[in-house]
């Protein structure tokens, strides 16, 4: 995709991060292949907001993008029922602004891999929320985990 395909705010490419929690308080992580082909790039499932997500819907474009990304990454294996926007996390070092969503109610099975362009891409793993901060190589992932922990604590 070219850069005209993506949505930008304040010079940063907009993206959604979607945090799925299971009944055992484990959160879904996507382990993406690094430059060596090993799956050490650990983050929450996420995807870019595209300009098409702004069109033709009364819904918030960020939620439109999230639902599209969930469909693409999990090959229609997950149905999103209820979302809660936790906030946003800017990562200027890589030029991305993440809108962080907790998928508070969902059904289905994400499977064992995420998909990009219709092909298996990243390995999916469940990790206890209480331990997830320790596995992230990025401060942005730790901030997102803290946002989810805070949201759960307020319930």
Short mmCIF file of C-alpha atoms in Angstrom, two decimals:
data_model
loop_
_atom_site.label_atom_id
_atom_site.label_comp_id
_atom_site.label_asym_id
_atom_site.label_seq_id
_atom_site.Cartn_x
_atom_site.Cartn_y
_atom_site.Cartn_z
CA UNK A 1 0.00 0.00 0.00
CA UNK A 2 1.16 3.50 -0.63
CA UNK A 3 1.14 6.22 2.00
CA UNK A 4 -2.05 7.76 0.54
CA UNK A 5 -3.89 4.63 1.69
CA UNK A 6 -3.24 5.36 5.38
CA UNK A 7 -4.86 7.84 7.72
CA UNK A 8 -2.68 10.37 9.54
CA UNK A 9 -3.10 12.67 12.54
CA UNK A 10 -0.50 15.24 13.55
CA UNK A 11 2.00 13.66 11.16
CA UNK A 12 1.65 10.17 12.65
CA UNK A 13 0.07 7.20 10.88
CA UNK A 14 -3.08 6.19 12.76
CA UNK A 15 -3.46 2.60 13.92
CA UNK A 16 -5.61 0.53 16.25
CA UNK A 17 -4.34 -1.93 18.84
CA UNK A 18 -6.93 -4.47 19.96
CA UNK A 19 -6.53 -6.14 23.32
CA UNK A 20 -8.41 -9.41 23.72
CA UNK A 21 -8.67 -10.95 27.17
CA UNK A 22 -9.91 -14.49 27.82
CA UNK A 23 -11.82 -15.84 30.83
CA UNK A 24 -8.51 -16.71 32.56
CA UNK A 25 -7.31 -13.06 32.35
CA UNK A 26 -4.83 -13.91 29.65
CA UNK A 27 -4.24 -11.37 26.90
CA UNK A 28 -3.60 -12.24 23.26
CA UNK A 29 -0.17 -11.37 21.90
CA UNK A 30 1.06 -11.39 18.33
CA UNK A 31 4.65 -12.56 17.86
CA UNK A 32 5.74 -11.18 14.52
CA UNK A 33 8.72 -12.39 12.54
CA UNK A 34 11.84 -10.29 12.97
CA UNK A 35 14.49 -9.77 10.28
CA UNK A 36 15.93 -13.23 11.08
CA UNK A 37 12.57 -15.00 10.70
CA UNK A 38 12.20 -15.74 14.41
CA UNK A 39 9.08 -14.61 16.23
CA UNK A 40 10.62 -12.20 18.75
CA UNK A 41 8.75 -9.01 17.78
CA UNK A 42 6.03 -9.24 20.44
CA UNK A 43 3.12 -6.80 20.52
CA UNK A 44 -0.64 -6.66 20.77
CA UNK A 45 -2.50 -7.41 17.54
CA UNK A 46 -2.82 -4.14 15.68
CA UNK A 47 -3.24 -2.59 12.27
CA UNK A 48 -3.20 0.66 10.37
CA UNK A 49 -6.24 2.81 9.82
CA UNK A 50 -6.87 3.28 6.12
CA UNK A 51 -8.55 6.22 4.42
CA UNK A 52 -11.40 3.92 3.37
CA UNK A 53 -12.27 3.44 7.07
CA UNK A 54 -13.47 7.07 7.15
CA UNK A 55 -16.10 6.55 4.45
CA UNK A 56 -19.64 5.25 4.26
CA UNK A 57 -20.42 4.59 7.90
CA UNK A 58 -21.99 6.38 10.82
CA UNK A 59 -19.61 4.53 13.16
CA UNK A 60 -16.36 5.97 14.48
CA UNK A 61 -13.71 5.38 11.78
CA UNK A 62 -11.36 3.90 14.39
CA UNK A 63 -13.92 1.23 15.25
CA UNK A 64 -14.52 0.58 11.56
CA UNK A 65 -10.76 0.04 11.15
CA UNK A 66 -10.59 -2.20 14.22
CA UNK A 67 -13.37 -4.45 13.00
CA UNK A 68 -11.77 -4.65 9.54
CA UNK A 69 -8.38 -5.51 11.03
CA UNK A 70 -9.86 -8.16 13.36
CA UNK A 71 -11.58 -9.73 10.36
CA UNK A 72 -8.36 -9.70 8.29
CA UNK A 73 -5.92 -10.79 10.98
CA UNK A 74 -8.06 -13.58 12.41
CA UNK A 75 -9.66 -14.67 9.12
CA UNK A 76 -13.16 -13.99 10.40
CA UNK A 77 -12.52 -16.22 13.45
CA UNK A 78 -13.40 -13.54 16.01
CA UNK A 79 -16.65 -11.62 16.41
CA UNK A 80 -16.36 -8.29 18.25
CA UNK A 81 -19.38 -7.53 20.42
CA UNK A 82 -18.28 -4.65 22.65
CA UNK A 83 -15.31 -2.27 22.62
CA UNK A 84 -13.86 0.16 25.09
CA UNK A 85 -11.43 2.85 23.96
CA UNK A 86 -8.67 2.96 26.59
CA UNK A 87 -6.77 5.90 25.11
CA UNK A 88 -4.00 6.51 22.64
CA UNK A 89 -0.27 5.90 22.60
CA UNK A 90 1.95 7.89 20.28
CA UNK A 91 5.20 6.28 19.14
CA UNK A 92 6.99 9.06 17.23
CA UNK A 93 10.11 6.90 16.78
CA UNK A 94 8.20 4.78 14.25
CA UNK A 95 5.67 7.43 13.21
CA UNK A 96 2.54 5.73 14.60
CA UNK A 97 -0.33 6.82 16.82
CA UNK A 98 -2.13 3.81 18.31
CA UNK A 99 -5.73 4.02 19.49
CA UNK A 100 -5.87 1.35 22.16
CA UNK A 101 -9.06 -0.68 22.45
CA UNK A 102 -10.04 -3.35 24.89
CA UNK A 103 -12.30 -5.82 23.10
CA UNK A 104 -14.46 -6.19 26.20
CA UNK A 105 -16.80 -8.77 24.73
CA UNK A 106 -15.96 -11.13 21.89
CA UNK A 107 -16.57 -14.66 20.69
CA UNK A 108 -14.84 -17.14 18.42
CA UNK A 109 -11.31 -18.40 18.07
CA UNK A 110 -8.43 -16.23 16.86
CA UNK A 111 -6.46 -19.34 15.87
CA UNK A 112 -2.73 -19.83 16.17
CA UNK A 113 -1.54 -17.27 13.57
CA UNK A 114 -2.42 -13.78 12.46
CA UNK A 115 -2.68 -13.13 8.73
CA UNK A 116 -1.33 -10.43 6.44
CA UNK A 117 -2.34 -10.28 2.80
CA UNK A 118 -4.20 -13.59 3.34
CA UNK A 119 -1.06 -15.48 4.40
CA UNK A 120 -0.02 -16.68 7.89
CA UNK A 121 2.15 -13.99 9.43
CA UNK A 122 2.57 -13.89 13.20
CA UNK A 123 2.22 -16.48 15.92
CA UNK A 124 -0.58 -15.83 18.41
CA UNK A 125 0.01 -16.60 22.07
CA UNK A 126 -1.98 -16.07 25.25
CA UNK A 127 -0.11 -14.59 28.21
CA UNK A 128 -1.33 -13.84 31.74
CA UNK A 129 -2.07 -10.12 31.97
CA UNK A 130 -0.09 -9.99 35.21
CA UNK A 131 3.05 -11.08 33.32
CA UNK A 132 2.62 -9.37 29.96
CA UNK A 133 4.65 -6.26 30.86
CA UNK A 134 7.76 -8.42 31.16
CA UNK A 135 7.57 -9.83 27.64
CA UNK A 136 7.24 -6.58 25.69
CA UNK A 137 10.38 -5.18 24.13
CA UNK A 138 8.59 -1.82 23.64
CA UNK A 139 7.54 0.76 26.20
CA UNK A 140 4.40 1.39 24.13
CA UNK A 141 3.26 -2.22 24.73
CA UNK A 142 3.85 -1.87 28.47
CA UNK A 143 1.81 1.34 28.49
CA UNK A 144 -1.05 -0.44 26.72
CA UNK A 145 -0.91 -3.31 29.22
CA UNK A 146 -1.10 -0.76 32.05
CA UNK A 147 -4.14 0.84 30.41
CA UNK A 148 -5.93 -2.51 30.30
CA UNK A 149 -4.98 -3.32 33.90
CA UNK A 150 -6.35 0.05 35.02
CA UNK A 151 -9.60 -0.47 33.10
CA UNK A 152 -10.08 -3.88 34.69
CA UNK A 153 -9.32 -2.47 38.13
CA UNK A 154 -12.06 0.08 37.77
CA UNK A 155 -14.69 -2.61 37.15
#
